PDB file of C-alpha atoms and ligand atoms in Angstrom:
ATOM      1  CA  MET C 314      -2.896  -5.272  11.346  1.00 40.00           C
ATOM      2  CA  ASN C 315      -0.839  -2.347  10.675  1.00 44.00           C
ATOM      3  CA  THR C 316       0.565  -2.291   7.142  1.00 88.00           C
ATOM      4  CA  ASN C 317       4.292  -1.782   8.281  1.00 97.00           C
ATOM      5  CA  PRO C 318       5.477  -5.411   8.172  1.00 98.00           C
ATOM      6  CA  VAL C 319       8.379  -4.736  10.759  1.00 98.00           C
ATOM      7  CA  PHE C 320       8.510  -6.154  14.538  1.00 98.00           C
ATOM      8  CA  VAL C 321      11.392  -4.755  16.301  1.00 98.00           C
ATOM      9  CA  ALA C 322      12.957  -7.764  18.833  1.00 98.00           C
ATOM     10  CA  LEU C 323      13.513  -6.381  22.060  1.00 97.00           C
ATOM     11  CA  ASP C 324      16.111  -8.899  23.277  1.00 93.00           C
ATOM     12  CA  THR C 325      17.097  -7.771  26.599  1.00 92.00           C
ATOM     13  CA  THR C 326      16.345  -8.253  30.161  1.00 93.00           C
ATOM     14  CA  ASP C 327      16.161  -4.826  30.997  1.00 95.00           C
ATOM     15  CA  PRO C 328      12.442  -3.663  31.143  1.00 96.00           C
ATOM     16  CA  ASP C 329      13.099   0.080  31.019  1.00 96.00           C
ATOM     17  CA  TYR C 330      15.582  -0.246  28.246  1.00 96.00           C
ATOM     18  CA  ALA C 331      12.994  -2.283  26.275  1.00 97.00           C
ATOM     19  CA  ARG C 332      10.200   0.388  27.048  1.00 97.00           C
ATOM     20  CA  GLN C 333      12.514   3.319  26.010  1.00 97.00           C
ATOM     21  CA  LEU C 334      13.305   1.535  22.775  1.00 97.00           C
ATOM     22  CA  ALA C 335       9.849   0.670  21.702  1.00 98.00           C
ATOM     23  CA  GLU C 336       8.781   4.120  22.496  1.00 98.00           C
ATOM     24  CA  ARG C 337      11.780   5.787  20.558  1.00 97.00           C
ATOM     25  CA  VAL C 338      11.208   3.343  17.436  1.00 98.00           C
ATOM     26  CA  ARG C 339       6.893   3.283  17.740  1.00 97.00           C
ATOM     27  CA  PRO C 340       6.414   5.597  14.838  1.00 96.00           C
ATOM     28  CA  SER C 341       8.492   3.456  12.221  1.00 97.00           C
ATOM     29  CA  VAL C 342       7.815  -0.238  13.142  1.00 98.00           C
ATOM     30  CA  GLY C 343       4.396  -2.212  12.945  1.00 98.00           C
ATOM     31  CA  GLY C 344       4.814  -4.329  15.770  1.00 98.00           C
ATOM     32  CA  LEU C 345       6.931  -5.498  18.873  1.00 98.00           C
ATOM     33  CA  LYS C 346       8.734  -8.809  19.566  1.00 98.00           C
ATOM     34  CA  LEU C 347       9.389 -10.343  23.028  1.00 98.00           C
ATOM     35  CA  GLY C 348      10.998 -13.466  23.417  1.00 96.00           C
ATOM     36  CA  LEU C 349      12.203 -16.065  25.932  1.00 95.00           C
ATOM     37  CA  GLU C 350      14.952 -13.754  27.304  1.00 93.00           C
ATOM     38  CA  PHE C 351      12.566 -10.994  28.347  1.00 96.00           C
ATOM     39  CA  PHE C 352       9.552 -13.354  29.357  1.00 97.00           C
ATOM     40  CA  ASN C 353      11.789 -15.700  31.594  1.00 96.00           C
ATOM     41  CA  ALA C 354      12.595 -12.455  33.544  1.00 95.00           C
ATOM     42  CA  HIS C 355       9.547 -10.330  33.688  1.00 97.00           C
ATOM     43  CA  GLY C 356       6.682 -12.848  32.822  1.00 97.00           C
ATOM     44  CA  PRO C 357       3.239 -11.664  31.875  1.00 97.00           C
ATOM     45  CA  ASP C 358       3.359  -8.550  34.156  1.00 97.00           C
ATOM     46  CA  GLY C 359       6.243  -7.663  31.871  1.00 97.00           C
ATOM     47  CA  VAL C 360       4.469  -7.924  28.575  1.00 98.00           C
ATOM     48  CA  ARG C 361       1.261  -5.913  29.561  1.00 97.00           C
ATOM     49  CA  PRO C 362       2.895  -2.508  29.310  1.00 97.00           C
ATOM     50  CA  PHE C 363       4.095  -3.036  25.708  1.00 98.00           C
ATOM     51  CA  LEU C 364       0.326  -4.354  24.867  1.00 97.00           C
ATOM     52  CA  GLU C 365      -0.731  -1.144  26.344  1.00 97.00           C
ATOM     53  CA  MET C 366       1.472   1.173  23.582  1.00 96.00           C
ATOM     54  CA  GLY C 367      -1.064  -0.004  21.163  1.00 94.00           C
ATOM     55  CA  LEU C 368       1.408  -2.107  18.785  1.00 97.00           C
ATOM     56  CA  PRO C 369       0.944  -5.599  17.798  1.00 98.00           C
ATOM     57  CA  VAL C 370       2.884  -7.505  20.378  1.00 98.00           C
ATOM     58  CA  PHE C 371       4.515 -11.059  18.979  1.00 98.00           C
ATOM     59  CA  LEU C 372       5.215 -13.032  21.929  1.00 98.00           C
ATOM     60  CA  ASP C 373       8.056 -15.486  20.583  1.00 98.00           C
ATOM     61  CA  LEU C 374       8.189 -18.309  23.208  1.00 98.00           C
ATOM     62  CA  LYS C 375       8.114 -21.276  20.696  1.00 98.00           C
ATOM     63  CA  TYR C 376       6.283 -23.873  22.634  1.00 98.00           C
ATOM     64  CA  HIS C 377       7.191 -27.639  22.389  1.00 98.00           C
ATOM     65  CA  ASP C 378       5.507 -30.244  24.614  1.00 98.00           C
ATOM     66  CA  ILE C 379       2.482 -32.613  24.829  1.00 98.00           C
ATOM     67  CA  PRO C 380      -0.504 -31.181  23.267  1.00 98.00           C
ATOM     68  CA  ASN C 381      -2.317 -30.489  26.713  1.00 98.00           C
ATOM     69  CA  THR C 382       0.700 -28.509  28.152  1.00 98.00           C
ATOM     70  CA  VAL C 383       0.996 -26.354  24.853  1.00 98.00           C
ATOM     71  CA  ALA C 384      -2.628 -25.864  24.750  1.00 98.00           C
ATOM     72  CA  GLY C 385      -2.527 -24.562  28.447  1.00 98.00           C
ATOM     73  CA  ALA C 386       0.431 -22.309  27.503  1.00 98.00           C
ATOM     74  CA  CYS C 387      -1.295 -21.028  24.581  1.00 98.00           C
ATOM     75  CA  ARG C 388      -4.588 -20.273  26.316  1.00 98.00           C
ATOM     76  CA  ALA C 389      -2.797 -18.391  28.819  1.00 97.00           C
ATOM     77  CA  ALA C 390      -0.592 -16.137  26.543  1.00 98.00           C
ATOM     78  CA  ALA C 391      -3.509 -15.621  23.895  1.00 98.00           C
ATOM     79  CA  ALA C 392      -5.595 -14.333  27.041  1.00 98.00           C
ATOM     80  CA  LEU C 393      -3.067 -11.589  27.480  1.00 97.00           C
ATOM     81  CA  GLY C 394      -3.896 -10.242  23.819  1.00 97.00           C
ATOM     82  CA  VAL C 395      -1.092 -10.690  22.240  1.00 98.00           C
ATOM     83  CA  SER C 396      -1.144 -10.805  18.192  1.00 98.00           C
ATOM     84  CA  ILE C 397       1.007 -13.595  17.353  1.00 98.00           C
ATOM     85  CA  LEU C 398       2.318 -16.745  19.552  1.00 98.00           C
ATOM     86  CA  ASN C 399       4.687 -19.620  18.235  1.00 98.00           C
ATOM     87  CA  VAL C 400       4.990 -23.355  18.602  1.00 98.00           C
ATOM     88  CA  HIS C 401       7.363 -26.016  17.240  1.00 98.00           C
ATOM     89  CA  ALA C 402       5.955 -27.916  14.156  1.00 98.00           C
ATOM     90  CA  GLN C 403       8.158 -30.727  15.463  1.00 97.00           C
ATOM     91  CA  GLY C 404       5.663 -31.042  18.447  1.00 98.00           C
ATOM     92  CA  GLY C 405       3.244 -32.756  15.578  1.00 98.00           C
ATOM     93  CA  ALA C 406      -0.185 -32.414  14.186  1.00 98.00           C
ATOM     94  CA  ALA C 407      -2.062 -33.173  17.465  1.00 98.00           C
ATOM     95  CA  MET C 408      -0.030 -30.448  19.470  1.00 98.00           C
ATOM     96  CA  MET C 409      -0.376 -27.823  16.908  1.00 99.00           C
ATOM     97  CA  ARG C 410      -4.196 -28.700  16.495  1.00 98.00           C
ATOM     98  CA  ALA C 411      -4.468 -28.419  20.112  1.00 98.00           C
ATOM     99  CA  ALA C 412      -2.545 -25.186  20.401  1.00 98.00           C
ATOM    100  CA  LEU C 413      -4.761 -23.529  17.733  1.00 98.00           C
ATOM    101  CA  GLU C 414      -8.142 -24.537  19.390  1.00 98.00           C
ATOM    102  CA  ALA C 415      -6.901 -23.028  22.333  1.00 98.00           C
ATOM    103  CA  VAL C 416      -5.823 -19.883  21.134  1.00 98.00           C
ATOM    104  CA  LYS C 417      -8.463 -19.281  19.000  1.00 98.00           C
ATOM    105  CA  SER C 418     -11.176 -19.926  21.536  1.00 98.00           C
ATOM    106  CA  VAL C 419      -9.651 -17.313  23.640  1.00 97.00           C
ATOM    107  CA  SER C 420      -8.477 -15.028  21.179  1.00 97.00           C
ATOM    108  CA  PRO C 421      -9.747 -15.372  17.585  1.00 97.00           C
ATOM    109  CA  SER C 422      -7.389 -12.673  15.956  1.00 97.00           C
ATOM    110  CA  THR C 423      -4.139 -14.024  17.406  1.00 98.00           C
ATOM    111  CA  ARG C 424      -2.109 -15.493  14.927  1.00 98.00           C
ATOM    112  CA  LEU C 425      -0.563 -19.080  15.662  1.00 98.00           C
ATOM    113  CA  ILE C 426       2.524 -19.592  13.338  1.00 98.00           C
ATOM    114  CA  ALA C 427       4.931 -22.623  13.885  1.00 98.00           C
ATOM    115  CA  VAL C 428       8.693 -22.540  13.959  1.00 98.00           C
ATOM    116  CA  THR C 429       9.865 -25.300  11.299  1.00 96.00           C
ATOM    117  CA  MET C 430      13.753 -25.981  11.689  1.00 93.00           C
ATOM    118  CA  LEU C 431      15.498 -23.455  13.791  1.00 89.00           C
ATOM    119  CA  THR C 432      17.640 -21.442  11.521  1.00 82.00           C
ATOM    120  CA  SER C 433      20.559 -22.358  13.700  1.00 83.00           C
ATOM    121  CA  LEU C 434      20.635 -25.885  12.328  1.00 88.00           C
ATOM    122  CA  SER C 435      22.392 -26.735   9.164  1.00 88.00           C
ATOM    123  CA  ASP C 436      22.674 -29.689   7.108  1.00 93.00           C
ATOM    124  CA  GLU C 437      25.426 -31.393   9.107  1.00 94.00           C
ATOM    125  CA  ASP C 438      23.486 -31.129  12.265  1.00 94.00           C
ATOM    126  CA  LEU C 439      20.043 -33.263  10.815  1.00 95.00           C
ATOM    127  CA  PRO C 440      21.676 -36.895  11.171  1.00 96.00           C
ATOM    128  CA  SER C 441      22.355 -36.552  14.879  1.00 96.00           C
ATOM    129  CA  VAL C 442      18.916 -35.607  15.741  1.00 95.00           C
ATOM    130  CA  GLY C 443      17.510 -38.292  13.356  1.00 95.00           C
ATOM    131  CA  LEU C 444      16.577 -36.351  10.308  1.00 95.00           C
ATOM    132  CA  THR C 445      17.601 -36.608   6.713  1.00 95.00           C
ATOM    133  CA  PRO C 446      18.946 -33.393   5.188  1.00 96.00           C
ATOM    134  CA  PRO C 447      18.569 -31.127   3.454  1.00 95.00           C
ATOM    135  CA  VAL C 448      17.484 -28.568   6.007  1.00 93.00           C
ATOM    136  CA  GLY C 449      15.005 -27.022   3.100  1.00 94.00           C
ATOM    137  CA  ASP C 450      13.233 -30.251   2.432  1.00 96.00           C
ATOM    138  CA  GLN C 451      12.342 -30.438   6.041  1.00 96.00           C
ATOM    139  CA  VAL C 452      11.582 -27.026   6.198  1.00 96.00           C
ATOM    140  CA  LEU C 453       8.926 -27.531   3.478  1.00 98.00           C
ATOM    141  CA  ARG C 454       7.383 -30.686   4.698  1.00 98.00           C
ATOM    142  CA  LEU C 455       6.872 -29.310   8.454  1.00 98.00           C
ATOM    143  CA  ALA C 456       5.396 -25.991   6.800  1.00 98.00           C
ATOM    144  CA  SER C 457       3.075 -28.116   4.817  1.00 98.00           C
ATOM    145  CA  LEU C 458       2.103 -29.842   7.899  1.00 98.00           C
ATOM    146  CA  THR C 459       1.381 -26.360  10.135  1.00 98.00           C
ATOM    147  CA  GLN C 460      -0.763 -25.623   7.068  1.00 98.00           C
ATOM    148  CA  GLN C 461      -2.878 -28.704   6.932  1.00 98.00           C
ATOM    149  CA  CYS C 462      -3.491 -28.224  11.067  1.00 98.00           C
ATOM    150  CA  GLY C 463      -4.688 -24.747  10.074  1.00 98.00           C
ATOM    151  CA  LEU C 464      -2.132 -22.689  11.590  1.00 98.00           C
ATOM    152  CA  ASP C 465      -1.520 -19.087  10.059  1.00 98.00           C
ATOM    153  CA  GLY C 466       1.981 -19.576   9.191  1.00 98.00           C
ATOM    154  CA  VAL C 467       5.437 -20.188   9.995  1.00 98.00           C
ATOM    155  CA  VAL C 468       8.752 -18.490  10.796  1.00 97.00           C
ATOM    156  CA  CYS C 469      11.102 -19.056   7.971  1.00 95.00           C
ATOM    157  CA  SER C 470      14.443 -17.584   6.801  1.00 92.00           C
ATOM    158  CA  ALA C 471      14.573 -15.233   3.973  1.00 92.00           C
ATOM    159  CA  HIS C 472      16.032 -17.726   1.607  1.00 89.00           C
ATOM    160  CA  GLU C 473      12.828 -20.121   2.060  1.00 94.00           C
ATOM    161  CA  ILE C 474      10.311 -17.454   1.308  1.00 96.00           C
ATOM    162  CA  ALA C 475      10.121 -17.930  -2.463  1.00 96.00           C
ATOM    163  CA  THR C 476       9.570 -21.417  -2.199  1.00 97.00           C
ATOM    164  CA  LEU C 477       7.384 -21.680   0.647  1.00 98.00           C
ATOM    165  CA  ARG C 478       5.479 -18.787  -0.976  1.00 98.00           C
ATOM    166  CA  ARG C 479       5.066 -20.849  -4.045  1.00 97.00           C
ATOM    167  CA  GLU C 480       3.929 -24.078  -2.333  1.00 98.00           C
ATOM    168  CA  LEU C 481       1.915 -22.696   0.099  1.00 98.00           C
ATOM    169  CA  GLY C 482      -0.093 -19.776  -1.533  1.00 98.00           C
ATOM    170  CA  PRO C 483      -0.776 -16.274  -1.070  1.00 97.00           C
ATOM    171  CA  ASP C 484      -2.415 -16.331   2.555  1.00 97.00           C
ATOM    172  CA  PHE C 485      -0.120 -18.216   4.524  1.00 98.00           C
ATOM    173  CA  GLN C 486       1.904 -16.117   6.871  1.00 98.00           C
ATOM    174  CA  LEU C 487       5.744 -15.733   6.418  1.00 98.00           C
ATOM    175  CA  ILE C 488       7.548 -14.553   9.557  1.00 98.00           C
ATOM    176  CA  VAL C 489      11.105 -13.773   8.583  1.00 97.00           C
ATOM    177  CA  PRO C 490      14.029 -13.069  10.803  1.00 95.00           C
ATOM    178  CA  GLY C 491      17.601 -12.244   9.720  1.00 92.00           C
ATOM    179  CA  ILE C 492      16.741  -9.504   8.131  1.00 95.00           C
ATOM    180  CA  ARG C 493      19.837  -7.006   7.546  1.00 94.00           C
ATOM    181  CA  PRO C 494      19.356  -3.851   5.727  1.00 92.00           C
ATOM    182  CA  GLU C 495      22.488  -2.664   3.552  1.00 82.00           C
ATOM    183  CA  GLY C 496      25.765  -1.843   5.389  1.00 79.00           C
ATOM    184  CA  SER C 497      24.602  -3.500   8.621  1.00 81.00           C
ATOM    185  CA  ALA C 498      26.206  -6.339  10.641  1.00 80.00           C
ATOM    186  CA  THR C 499      25.639  -9.719   9.904  1.00 78.00           C
ATOM    187  CA  GLY C 500      26.374 -10.855  13.598  1.00 79.00           C
ATOM    188  CA  ASP C 501      25.372 -14.320  14.109  1.00 76.00           C
ATOM    189  CA  GLN C 502      22.843 -14.519  11.346  1.00 71.00           C
ATOM    190  CA  ARG C 503      24.152 -16.509   8.302  1.00 71.00           C
ATOM    191  CA  ARG C 504      21.468 -16.462   5.973  1.00 71.00           C
ATOM    192  CA  VAL C 505      20.230 -12.763   5.836  1.00 80.00           C
ATOM    193  CA  MET C 506      18.571 -10.477   3.189  1.00 92.00           C
ATOM    194  CA  GLY C 507      17.354  -6.744   2.811  1.00 95.00           C
ATOM    195  CA  PRO C 508      14.250  -5.486   4.219  1.00 97.00           C
ATOM    196  CA  ALA C 509      12.688  -4.540   0.771  1.00 96.00           C
ATOM    197  CA  GLN C 510      14.157  -7.864  -0.937  1.00 96.00           C
ATOM    198  CA  ALA C 511      12.394 -10.238   1.685  1.00 97.00           C
ATOM    199  CA  ARG C 512       8.940  -8.128   1.721  1.00 96.00           C
ATOM    200  CA  ASP C 513       9.101  -8.281  -2.172  1.00 96.00           C
ATOM    201  CA  ALA C 514       9.828 -11.854  -2.073  1.00 96.00           C
ATOM    202  CA  GLY C 515       6.671 -12.303  -0.026  1.00 97.00           C
ATOM    203  CA  ALA C 516       7.329 -11.901   3.505  1.00 98.00           C
ATOM    204  CA  SER C 517       4.347 -11.179   5.685  1.00 98.00           C
ATOM    205  CA  VAL C 518       6.361  -9.836   8.564  1.00 98.00           C
ATOM    206  CA  LEU C 519      10.043  -8.700   9.132  1.00 98.00           C
ATOM    207  CA  VAL C 520      11.298  -9.572  12.525  1.00 97.00           C
ATOM    208  CA  ILE C 521      14.411  -7.082  13.099  1.00 97.00           C
ATOM    209  CA  GLY C 522      16.566  -6.834  16.239  1.00 96.00           C
ATOM    210  CA  ARG C 523      20.051  -5.512  16.342  1.00 95.00           C
ATOM    211  CA  PRO C 524      19.916  -3.571  12.933  1.00 96.00           C
ATOM    212  CA  ILE C 525      17.550  -1.130  15.051  1.00 97.00           C
ATOM    213  CA  THR C 526      18.240  -1.966  18.662  1.00 96.00           C
ATOM    214  CA  ALA C 527      22.279  -1.569  18.315  1.00 95.00           C
ATOM    215  CA  ALA C 528      22.004   1.126  16.143  1.00 96.00           C
ATOM    216  CA  THR C 529      23.693   4.513  17.554  1.00 96.00           C
ATOM    217  CA  ASP C 530      20.232   5.974  16.970  1.00 97.00           C
ATOM    218  CA  PRO C 531      17.622   3.510  16.997  1.00 97.00           C
ATOM    219  CA  ALA C 532      14.850   5.757  15.866  1.00 97.00           C
ATOM    220  CA  ARG C 533      16.633   6.957  13.161  1.00 97.00           C
ATOM    221  CA  ALA C 534      17.559   3.563  11.965  1.00 97.00           C
ATOM    222  CA  ALA C 535      14.057   2.310  12.066  1.00 97.00           C
ATOM    223  CA  ARG C 536      13.227   5.192  10.371  1.00 97.00           C
ATOM    224  CA  GLU C 537      15.222   4.239   7.401  1.00 96.00           C
ATOM    225  CA  ILE C 538      13.959   1.050   7.216  1.00 97.00           C
ATOM    226  CA  ALA C 539      10.492   2.215   7.019  1.00 97.00           C
ATOM    227  CA  GLN C 540      11.639   4.387   4.111  1.00 95.00           C
ATOM    228  CA  SER C 541      13.448   1.575   2.121  1.00 95.00           C
ATOM    229  CA  LEU C 542       9.936   0.044   2.480  1.00 96.00           C
ATOM    230  CA  GLY C 543       7.983   2.760   1.244  1.00 95.00           C
ATOM    231  CA  ILE C 544       6.220   3.471   4.229  1.00 93.00           C
ATOM    232  CA  THR C 545       6.208   6.964   6.040  1.00 78.00           C
ATOM    233  CA  ALA C 546       6.150   7.278   9.863  1.00 66.00           C
ATOM    234  CA  ALA C 547       3.180   7.149  11.478  1.00 67.00           C
TER     235      ALA C 547
HETATM  236  O1  LIG Y1742      18.847  -8.820  15.929  1.00 63.93           O
HETATM  237  P1  LIG Y1742      18.469 -10.207  14.830  1.00 63.93           P
HETATM  238  O2  LIG Y1742      17.996  -9.164  13.881  1.00 63.93           O
HETATM  239  O3  LIG Y1742      19.148 -11.172  14.643  1.00 63.93           O
HETATM  240  O4  LIG Y1742      17.122 -10.683  15.572  1.00 63.93           O
HETATM  241  C1  LIG Y1742      16.038 -11.368  15.321  1.00 63.93           C
HETATM  242  C2  LIG Y1742      15.334 -12.087  16.109  1.00 63.93           C
HETATM  243  O5  LIG Y1742      14.609 -13.235  15.662  1.00 63.93           O
HETATM  244  C3  LIG Y1742      15.809 -12.334  17.540  1.00 63.93           C
HETATM  245  O6  LIG Y1742      14.801 -12.166  18.359  1.00 63.93           O
HETATM  246  C4  LIG Y1742      15.897 -14.092  17.285  1.00 63.93           C
HETATM  247  O7  LIG Y1742      15.729 -14.738  18.295  1.00 63.93           O
HETATM  248  C5  LIG Y1742      14.659 -14.145  16.627  1.00 63.93           C
HETATM  249  N1  LIG Y1742      14.531 -15.540  15.504  1.00 63.93           N
HETATM  250  C6  LIG Y1742      15.757 -15.633  14.587  1.00 63.93           C
HETATM  251  N2  LIG Y1742      15.615 -16.966  13.844  1.00 63.93           N
HETATM  252  C7  LIG Y1742      14.560 -17.647  13.758  1.00 63.93           C
HETATM  253  C8  LIG Y1742      13.352 -17.441  15.030  1.00 63.93           C
HETATM  254  C9  LIG Y1742      13.661 -16.241  15.941  1.00 63.93           C
HETATM  255  O8  LIG Y1742      16.839 -14.928  14.489  1.00 63.93           O
HETATM  256  N3  LIG Y1742      14.703 -18.776  13.338  1.00 63.93           N
END
């Protein structure tokens, strides 16, 4: 895996624009993230050109279904050759174990991670879905379950890094969105942190979208983030 921890989130349905963006920022990022928006518009054939660029690809589709169905989806996605795939930890232990077996049987190097609690949910939302606040306790419980099931890591907010790193050890992957370099717009992200601060707190991967993709000069924005992490462009 490239030592640059930044995965740029290509959140668009326009494949040409996504490709152009990826080409422009490529020297200064460690990977590309394609999500539901892109995948639902273009499917596996839309993903392949990004795999051919030679950077690791995180396919962020957050599977949540019965074990057999999620295993099948994971097998198909892993066969594409992506580097990171994810499921919802709330799908339960049997689902996560089935997903892991499916992924590793097809592509041992693909990392399978779990989403614990969506960062869009806050303490007030939990009782209505049958859960007890605070969110942080649910995150730790689900992240521990994820680790017990043998998965490679979790997606977490920057403010959960320190606790999860302490409780789950140095090898568990912490994939962190909501990263905002100083001076960039927060947008709809509420709990944000700077790239170097998140990396130093123990993040394994920094998922960064709009601070790069919505910048006037995305190549420069990506380069400045890499520099702030002490990484020189490839
Ligand atoms: O533009 P921005 O930097 O906020 O993009 C963050 C990316 O991380 C988006 O693709 C978003 O869907 C994703 N993400 C997130 N929070 C999560 C999981 C994924 O923001 N809990």
